[in-house]
GROMACS .gro file of C-alpha atoms in nm:
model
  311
    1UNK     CA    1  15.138   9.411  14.042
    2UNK     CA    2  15.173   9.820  13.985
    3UNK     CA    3  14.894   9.969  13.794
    4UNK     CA    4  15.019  10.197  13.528
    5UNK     CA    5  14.786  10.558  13.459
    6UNK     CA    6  14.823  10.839  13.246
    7UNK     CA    7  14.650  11.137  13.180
    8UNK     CA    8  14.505  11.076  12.832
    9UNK     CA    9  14.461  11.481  12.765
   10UNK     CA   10  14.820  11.533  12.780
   11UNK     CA   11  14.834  11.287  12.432
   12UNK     CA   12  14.887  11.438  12.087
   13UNK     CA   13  14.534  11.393  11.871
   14UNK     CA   14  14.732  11.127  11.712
   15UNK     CA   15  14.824  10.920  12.025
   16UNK     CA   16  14.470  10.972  12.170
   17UNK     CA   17  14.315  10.820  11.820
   18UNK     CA   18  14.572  10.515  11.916
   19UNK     CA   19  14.456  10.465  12.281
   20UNK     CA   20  14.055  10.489  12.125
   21UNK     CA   21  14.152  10.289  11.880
   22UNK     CA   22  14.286  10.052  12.109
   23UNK     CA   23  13.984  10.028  12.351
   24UNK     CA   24  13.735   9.962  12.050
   25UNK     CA   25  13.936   9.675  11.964
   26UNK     CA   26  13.927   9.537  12.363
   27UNK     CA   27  13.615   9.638  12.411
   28UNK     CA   28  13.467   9.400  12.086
   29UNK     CA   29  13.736   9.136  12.121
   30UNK     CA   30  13.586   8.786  12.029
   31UNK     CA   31  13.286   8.963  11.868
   32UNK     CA   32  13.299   8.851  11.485
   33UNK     CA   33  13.054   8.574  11.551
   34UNK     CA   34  12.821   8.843  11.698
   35UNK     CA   35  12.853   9.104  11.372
   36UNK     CA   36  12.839   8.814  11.116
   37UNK     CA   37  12.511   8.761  11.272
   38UNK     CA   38  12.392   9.137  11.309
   39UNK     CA   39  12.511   9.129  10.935
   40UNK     CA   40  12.295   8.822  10.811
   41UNK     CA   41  11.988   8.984  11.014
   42UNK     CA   42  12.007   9.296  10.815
   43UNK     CA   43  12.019   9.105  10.452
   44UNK     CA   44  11.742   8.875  10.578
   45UNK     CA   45  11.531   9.077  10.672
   46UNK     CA   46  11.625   9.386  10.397
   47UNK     CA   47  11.533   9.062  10.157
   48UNK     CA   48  11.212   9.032  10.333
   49UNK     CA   49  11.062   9.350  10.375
   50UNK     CA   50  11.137   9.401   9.999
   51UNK     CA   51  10.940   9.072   9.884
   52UNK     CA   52  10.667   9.179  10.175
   53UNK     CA   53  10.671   9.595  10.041
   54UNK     CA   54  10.664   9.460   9.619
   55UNK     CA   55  10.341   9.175   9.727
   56UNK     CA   56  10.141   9.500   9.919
   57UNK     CA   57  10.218   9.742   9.633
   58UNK     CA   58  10.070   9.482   9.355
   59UNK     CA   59   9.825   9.371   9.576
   60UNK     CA   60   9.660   9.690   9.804
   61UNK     CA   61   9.819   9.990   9.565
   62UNK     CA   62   9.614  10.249   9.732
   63UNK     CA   63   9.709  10.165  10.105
   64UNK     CA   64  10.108  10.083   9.983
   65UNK     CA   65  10.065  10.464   9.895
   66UNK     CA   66   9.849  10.604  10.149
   67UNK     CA   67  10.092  10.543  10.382
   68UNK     CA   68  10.421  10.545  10.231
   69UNK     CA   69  10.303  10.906  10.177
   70UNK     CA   70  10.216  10.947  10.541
   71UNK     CA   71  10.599  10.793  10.604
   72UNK     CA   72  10.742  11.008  10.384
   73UNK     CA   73  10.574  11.309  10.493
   74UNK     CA   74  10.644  11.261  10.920
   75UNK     CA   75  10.992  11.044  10.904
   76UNK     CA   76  11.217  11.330  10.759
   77UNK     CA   77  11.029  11.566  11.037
   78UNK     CA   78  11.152  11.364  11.355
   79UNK     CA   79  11.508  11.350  11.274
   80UNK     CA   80  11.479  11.717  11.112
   81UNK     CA   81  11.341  11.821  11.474
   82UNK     CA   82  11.569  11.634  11.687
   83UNK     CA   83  11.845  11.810  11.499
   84UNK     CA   84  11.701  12.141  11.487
   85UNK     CA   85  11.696  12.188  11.124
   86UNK     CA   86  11.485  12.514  11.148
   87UNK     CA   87  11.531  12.572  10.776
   88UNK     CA   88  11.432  12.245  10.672
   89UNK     CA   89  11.104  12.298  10.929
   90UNK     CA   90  11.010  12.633  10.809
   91UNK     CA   91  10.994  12.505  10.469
   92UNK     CA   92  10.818  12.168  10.545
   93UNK     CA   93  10.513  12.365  10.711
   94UNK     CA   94  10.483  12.615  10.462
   95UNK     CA   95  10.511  12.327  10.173
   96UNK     CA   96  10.237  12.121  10.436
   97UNK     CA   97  10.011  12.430  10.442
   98UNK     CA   98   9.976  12.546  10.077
   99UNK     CA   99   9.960  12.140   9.982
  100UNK     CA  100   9.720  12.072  10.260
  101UNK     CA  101   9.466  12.357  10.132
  102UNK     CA  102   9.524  12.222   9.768
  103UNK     CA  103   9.452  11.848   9.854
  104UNK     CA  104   9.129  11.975  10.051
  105UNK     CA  105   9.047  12.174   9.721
  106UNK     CA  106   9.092  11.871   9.533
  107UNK     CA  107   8.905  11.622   9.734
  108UNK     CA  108   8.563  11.843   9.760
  109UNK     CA  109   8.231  11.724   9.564
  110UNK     CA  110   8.101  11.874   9.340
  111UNK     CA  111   8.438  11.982   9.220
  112UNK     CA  112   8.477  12.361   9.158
  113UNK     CA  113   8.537  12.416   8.808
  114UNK     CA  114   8.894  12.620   8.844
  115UNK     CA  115   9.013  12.341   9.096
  116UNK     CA  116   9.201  12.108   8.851
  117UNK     CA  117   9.372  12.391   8.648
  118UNK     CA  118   9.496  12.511   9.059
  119UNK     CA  119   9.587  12.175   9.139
  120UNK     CA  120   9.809  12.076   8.834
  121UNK     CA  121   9.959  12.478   8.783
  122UNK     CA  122  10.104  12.411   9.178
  123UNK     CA  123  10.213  12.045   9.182
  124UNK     CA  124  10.354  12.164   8.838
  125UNK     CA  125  10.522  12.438   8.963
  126UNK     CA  126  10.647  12.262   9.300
  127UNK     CA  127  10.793  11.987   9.029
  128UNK     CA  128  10.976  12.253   8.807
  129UNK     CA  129  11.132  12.415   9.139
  130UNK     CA  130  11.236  12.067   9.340
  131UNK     CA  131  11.408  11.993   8.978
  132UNK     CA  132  11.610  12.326   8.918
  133UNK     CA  133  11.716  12.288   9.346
  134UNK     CA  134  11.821  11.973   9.279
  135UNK     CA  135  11.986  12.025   8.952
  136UNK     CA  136  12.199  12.347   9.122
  137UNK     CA  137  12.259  12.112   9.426
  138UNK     CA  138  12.423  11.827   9.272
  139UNK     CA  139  12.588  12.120   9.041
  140UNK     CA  140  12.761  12.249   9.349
  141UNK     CA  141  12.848  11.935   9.519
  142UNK     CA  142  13.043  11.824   9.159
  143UNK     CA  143  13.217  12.184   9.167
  144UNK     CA  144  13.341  12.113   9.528
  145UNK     CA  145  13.479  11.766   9.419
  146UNK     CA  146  13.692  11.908   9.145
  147UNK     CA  147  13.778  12.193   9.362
  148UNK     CA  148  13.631  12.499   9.179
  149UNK     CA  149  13.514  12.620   9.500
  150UNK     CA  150  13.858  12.756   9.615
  151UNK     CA  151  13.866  13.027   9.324
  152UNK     CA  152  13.573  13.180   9.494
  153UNK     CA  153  13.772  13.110   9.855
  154UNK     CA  154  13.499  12.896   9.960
  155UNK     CA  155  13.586  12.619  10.231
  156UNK     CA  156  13.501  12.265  10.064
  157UNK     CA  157  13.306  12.172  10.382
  158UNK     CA  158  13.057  12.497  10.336
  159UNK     CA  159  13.037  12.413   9.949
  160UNK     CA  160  12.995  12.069   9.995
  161UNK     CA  161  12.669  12.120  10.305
  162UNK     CA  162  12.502  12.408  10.056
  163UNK     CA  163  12.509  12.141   9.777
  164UNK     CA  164  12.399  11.841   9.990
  165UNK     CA  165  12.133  12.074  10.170
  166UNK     CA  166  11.995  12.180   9.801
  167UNK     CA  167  12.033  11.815   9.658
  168UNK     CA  168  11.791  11.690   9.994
  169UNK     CA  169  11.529  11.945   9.937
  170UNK     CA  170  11.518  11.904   9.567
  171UNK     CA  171  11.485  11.512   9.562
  172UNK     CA  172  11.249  11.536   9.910
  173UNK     CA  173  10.993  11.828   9.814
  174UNK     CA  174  10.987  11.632   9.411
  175UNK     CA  175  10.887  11.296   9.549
  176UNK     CA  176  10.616  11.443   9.807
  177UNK     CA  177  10.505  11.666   9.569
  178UNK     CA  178  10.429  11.384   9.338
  179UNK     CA  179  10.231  11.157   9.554
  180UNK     CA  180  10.058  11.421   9.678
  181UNK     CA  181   9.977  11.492   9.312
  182UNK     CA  182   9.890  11.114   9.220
  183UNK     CA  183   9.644  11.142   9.512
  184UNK     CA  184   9.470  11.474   9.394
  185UNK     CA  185   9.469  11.385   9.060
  186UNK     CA  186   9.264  11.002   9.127
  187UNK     CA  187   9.028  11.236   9.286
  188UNK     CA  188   8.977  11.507   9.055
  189UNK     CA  189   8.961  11.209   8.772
  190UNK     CA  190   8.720  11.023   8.937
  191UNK     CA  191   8.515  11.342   9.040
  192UNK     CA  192   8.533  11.463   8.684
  193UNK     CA  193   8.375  11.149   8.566
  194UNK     CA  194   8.608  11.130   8.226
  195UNK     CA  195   8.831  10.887   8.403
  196UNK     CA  196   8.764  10.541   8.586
  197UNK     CA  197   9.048  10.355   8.718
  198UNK     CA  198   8.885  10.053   8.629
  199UNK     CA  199   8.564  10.006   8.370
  200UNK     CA  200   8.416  10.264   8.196
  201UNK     CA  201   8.444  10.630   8.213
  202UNK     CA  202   8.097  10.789   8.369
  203UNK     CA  203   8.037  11.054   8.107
  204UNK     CA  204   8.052  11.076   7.758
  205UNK     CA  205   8.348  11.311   7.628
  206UNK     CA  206   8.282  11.565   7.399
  207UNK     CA  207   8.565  11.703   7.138
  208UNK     CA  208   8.626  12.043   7.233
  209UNK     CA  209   8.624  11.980   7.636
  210UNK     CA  210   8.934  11.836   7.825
  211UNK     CA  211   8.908  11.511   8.014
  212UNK     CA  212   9.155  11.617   8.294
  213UNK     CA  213   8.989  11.913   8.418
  214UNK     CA  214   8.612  11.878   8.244
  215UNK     CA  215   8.693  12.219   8.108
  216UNK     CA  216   8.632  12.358   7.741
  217UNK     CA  217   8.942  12.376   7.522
  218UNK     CA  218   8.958  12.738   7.334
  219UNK     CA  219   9.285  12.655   7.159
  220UNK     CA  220   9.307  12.514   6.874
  221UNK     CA  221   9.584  12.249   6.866
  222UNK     CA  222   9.731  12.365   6.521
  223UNK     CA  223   9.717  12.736   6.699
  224UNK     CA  224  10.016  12.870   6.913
  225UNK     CA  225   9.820  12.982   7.279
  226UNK     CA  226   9.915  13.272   7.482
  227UNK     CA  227   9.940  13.097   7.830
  228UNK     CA  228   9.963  12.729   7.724
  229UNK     CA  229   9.899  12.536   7.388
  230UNK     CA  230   9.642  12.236   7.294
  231UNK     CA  231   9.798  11.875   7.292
  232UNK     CA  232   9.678  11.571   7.089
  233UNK     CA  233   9.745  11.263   7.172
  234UNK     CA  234   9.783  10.971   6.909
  235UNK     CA  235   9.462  10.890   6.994
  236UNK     CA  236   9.319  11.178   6.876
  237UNK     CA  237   9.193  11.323   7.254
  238UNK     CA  238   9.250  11.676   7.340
  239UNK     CA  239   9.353  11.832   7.646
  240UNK     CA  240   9.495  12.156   7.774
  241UNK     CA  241   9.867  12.152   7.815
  242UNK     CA  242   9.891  12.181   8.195
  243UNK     CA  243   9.669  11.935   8.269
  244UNK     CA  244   9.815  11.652   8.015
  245UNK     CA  245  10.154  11.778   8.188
  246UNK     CA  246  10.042  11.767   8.549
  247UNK     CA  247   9.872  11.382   8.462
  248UNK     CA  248  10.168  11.253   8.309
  249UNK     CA  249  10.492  11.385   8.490
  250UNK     CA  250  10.342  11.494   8.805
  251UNK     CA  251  10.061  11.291   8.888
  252UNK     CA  252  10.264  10.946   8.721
  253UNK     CA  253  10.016  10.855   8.502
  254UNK     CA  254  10.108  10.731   8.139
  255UNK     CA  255   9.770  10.692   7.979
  256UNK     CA  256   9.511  10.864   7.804
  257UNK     CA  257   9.224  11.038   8.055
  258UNK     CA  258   8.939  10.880   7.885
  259UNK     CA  259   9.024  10.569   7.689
  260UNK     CA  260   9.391  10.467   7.877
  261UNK     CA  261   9.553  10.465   7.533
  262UNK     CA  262   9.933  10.456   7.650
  263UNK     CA  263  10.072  10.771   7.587
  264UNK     CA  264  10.450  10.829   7.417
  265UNK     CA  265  10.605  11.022   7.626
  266UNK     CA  266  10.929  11.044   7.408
  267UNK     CA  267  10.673  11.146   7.126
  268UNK     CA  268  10.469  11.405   7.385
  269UNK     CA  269  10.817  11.551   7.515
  270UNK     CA  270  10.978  11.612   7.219
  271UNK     CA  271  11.218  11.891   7.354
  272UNK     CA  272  11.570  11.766   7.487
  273UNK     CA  273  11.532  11.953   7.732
  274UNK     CA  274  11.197  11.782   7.885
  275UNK     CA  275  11.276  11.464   7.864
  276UNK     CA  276  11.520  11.464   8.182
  277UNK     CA  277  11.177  11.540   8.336
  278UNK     CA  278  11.098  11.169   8.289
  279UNK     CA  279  11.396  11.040   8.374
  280UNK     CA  280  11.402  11.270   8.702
  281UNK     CA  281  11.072  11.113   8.811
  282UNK     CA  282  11.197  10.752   8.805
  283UNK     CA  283  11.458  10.836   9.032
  284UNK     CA  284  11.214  11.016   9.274
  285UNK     CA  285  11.022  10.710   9.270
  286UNK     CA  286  11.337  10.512   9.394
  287UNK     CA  287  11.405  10.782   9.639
  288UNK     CA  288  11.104  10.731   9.777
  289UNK     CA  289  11.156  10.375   9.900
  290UNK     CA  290  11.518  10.480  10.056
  291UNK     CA  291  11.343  10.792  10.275
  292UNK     CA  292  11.021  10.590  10.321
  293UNK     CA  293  11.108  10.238  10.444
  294UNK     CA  294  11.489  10.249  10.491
  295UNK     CA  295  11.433  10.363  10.841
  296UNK     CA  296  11.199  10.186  10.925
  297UNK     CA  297  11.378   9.871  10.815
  298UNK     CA  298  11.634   9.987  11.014
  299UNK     CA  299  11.441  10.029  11.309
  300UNK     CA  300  11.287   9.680  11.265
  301UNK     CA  301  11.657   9.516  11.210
  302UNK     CA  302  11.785   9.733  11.557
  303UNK     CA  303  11.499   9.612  11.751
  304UNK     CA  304  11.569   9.237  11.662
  305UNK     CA  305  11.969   9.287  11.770
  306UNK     CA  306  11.814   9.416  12.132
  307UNK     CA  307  11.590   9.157  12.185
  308UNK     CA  308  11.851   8.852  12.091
  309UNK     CA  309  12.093   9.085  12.289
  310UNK     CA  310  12.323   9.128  12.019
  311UNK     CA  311  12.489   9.490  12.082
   0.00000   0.00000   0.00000
């Protein structure tokens, strides 16, 4: 029998797609029983870890968050490094080191008296910015689909990695921020004494101070301030505008300070334009699972394949 071979680099692209083609389709010959398995792994156990991840939420809240957080905050920074995404890197420290100082600031007791105003201004701030990057992100990405792009002689490939890149660290640096901001603000709350997650608040609240911060309110709410206005809420509590911001949007938290009256946010964010806010957190929120615990999922499902020597 005469062995036939060929020089595969002398192929057109086309023909060498063919011969790969080809060898893929030796090479996992007789295999379907073996991916219909790998397949019903994956839902069975994507199934699972979703019942296990919903039962530790409701159940341990504070250690589903603790280290989701933790997750969120390292998972992003091995693939980031194994890629060499020094943009993405530079960012993530300087984001780690301003947040880190912040959450040290927060967590102190006694609590100095400027530290909740600082807290809410910069998770409020960090908000507004990962929501205009990725607002202009998914702007450009949309562009590049409908071809705008060219006018300005821009490849759709460039276009299209700007966009993505702007989309990630919009949606990323909004949903750290956030639980980063839940955690600071349970503190502050708790430290403040105005606010008890469960039973009674610790102090007595008096009408002109807000429960957030534990700071006098100097604007009245009928007056128009010069930095930021008063805000009632339907049941009748005051608080500075920040703060009532940075508790509700930033730090997730849809209830009066001192007597967990639900607050209307449709009501409190009557502007068109704020609402999106809202909206913008719930998706950060399911964002969160994906960069969280998709990987590791993942991970789990790939280590199961190995060990039943599935390939």
């Amino acid at each position: 029998s005469s062995c036939l071979i060929f020089d595969v680099s002398k192929l057109s692209p086309e023909e060498k797609w063919r011969v790969e083609h080809a060898r893929m389709h030796a090479k996992h010959k007789g295999h379907e029983a073996m991916h219909a398995e790998m397949v019903l792994i994956l839902i069975v156990t994507l199934v699972v870890a979703q019942l296990v991840l919903v039962q530790w939420k409701q159940r341990h809240p504070k250690s589903y968050n603790l280290v989701t957080l933790f997750q969120m905050w390292v998972v992003p920074l091995y693939f980031t490094t194994k890629l060499h995404w020094w943009r993405f890197l530079t960012t993530w420290f300087i984001f780690s080191v301003i947040t880190a100082y912040i959450s040290y600031r927060a967590t102190r007791k006694p609590l100095a008296c400027t530290t909740p105003r600082l807290v809410y201004k910069w998770f409020l701030l960090l908000y507004k910015i990962s929501y205009a990057t990725g607002i202009v992100g998914y702007s450009v990405v949309m562009f590049t689909l409908f071809g705008i792009n060219l006018i300005f002689r821009i490849k759709p490939e460039d276009a299209m990695d700007f966009g993505v890149s702007l989309l990630f660290y919009g949606l990323y640096y909004g949903v750290l921020g956030r639980d980063f901001a839940e955690m600071c603000a349970d503190f502050m709350a708790s430290t403040v004494g105005y606010y008890s997650a469960s039973g009674m608040p610790t102090k007595h609240l008096s009408d002109n101070i807000c429960a957030v911060c534990g700071q006098p309110i100097l604007v009245d709410v009928s007056e128009e301030g010069i930095i930021e206005n008063t805000y009632r809420l339907s049941c009748n509590h005051v608080f500075h505008e920040f703060c009532i911001r940075g508790w509700c949007i930033v730090g997730k938290k849809q209830m009066c300070p001192y007597c967990k009256e639900k607050v209307d946010l449709k009501r409190m964010f009557s502007n068109p334009w704020e609402r999106p806010h809202v909206m913008y957190g719930q998706l950060l929120d399911w964002l969160r699972y994906l960069v969280a615990w998709q990987p590791v999922i993942i991970g789990f499902v790939q280590g199961i394949n190995y060990v039943l020597g599935l390939e």
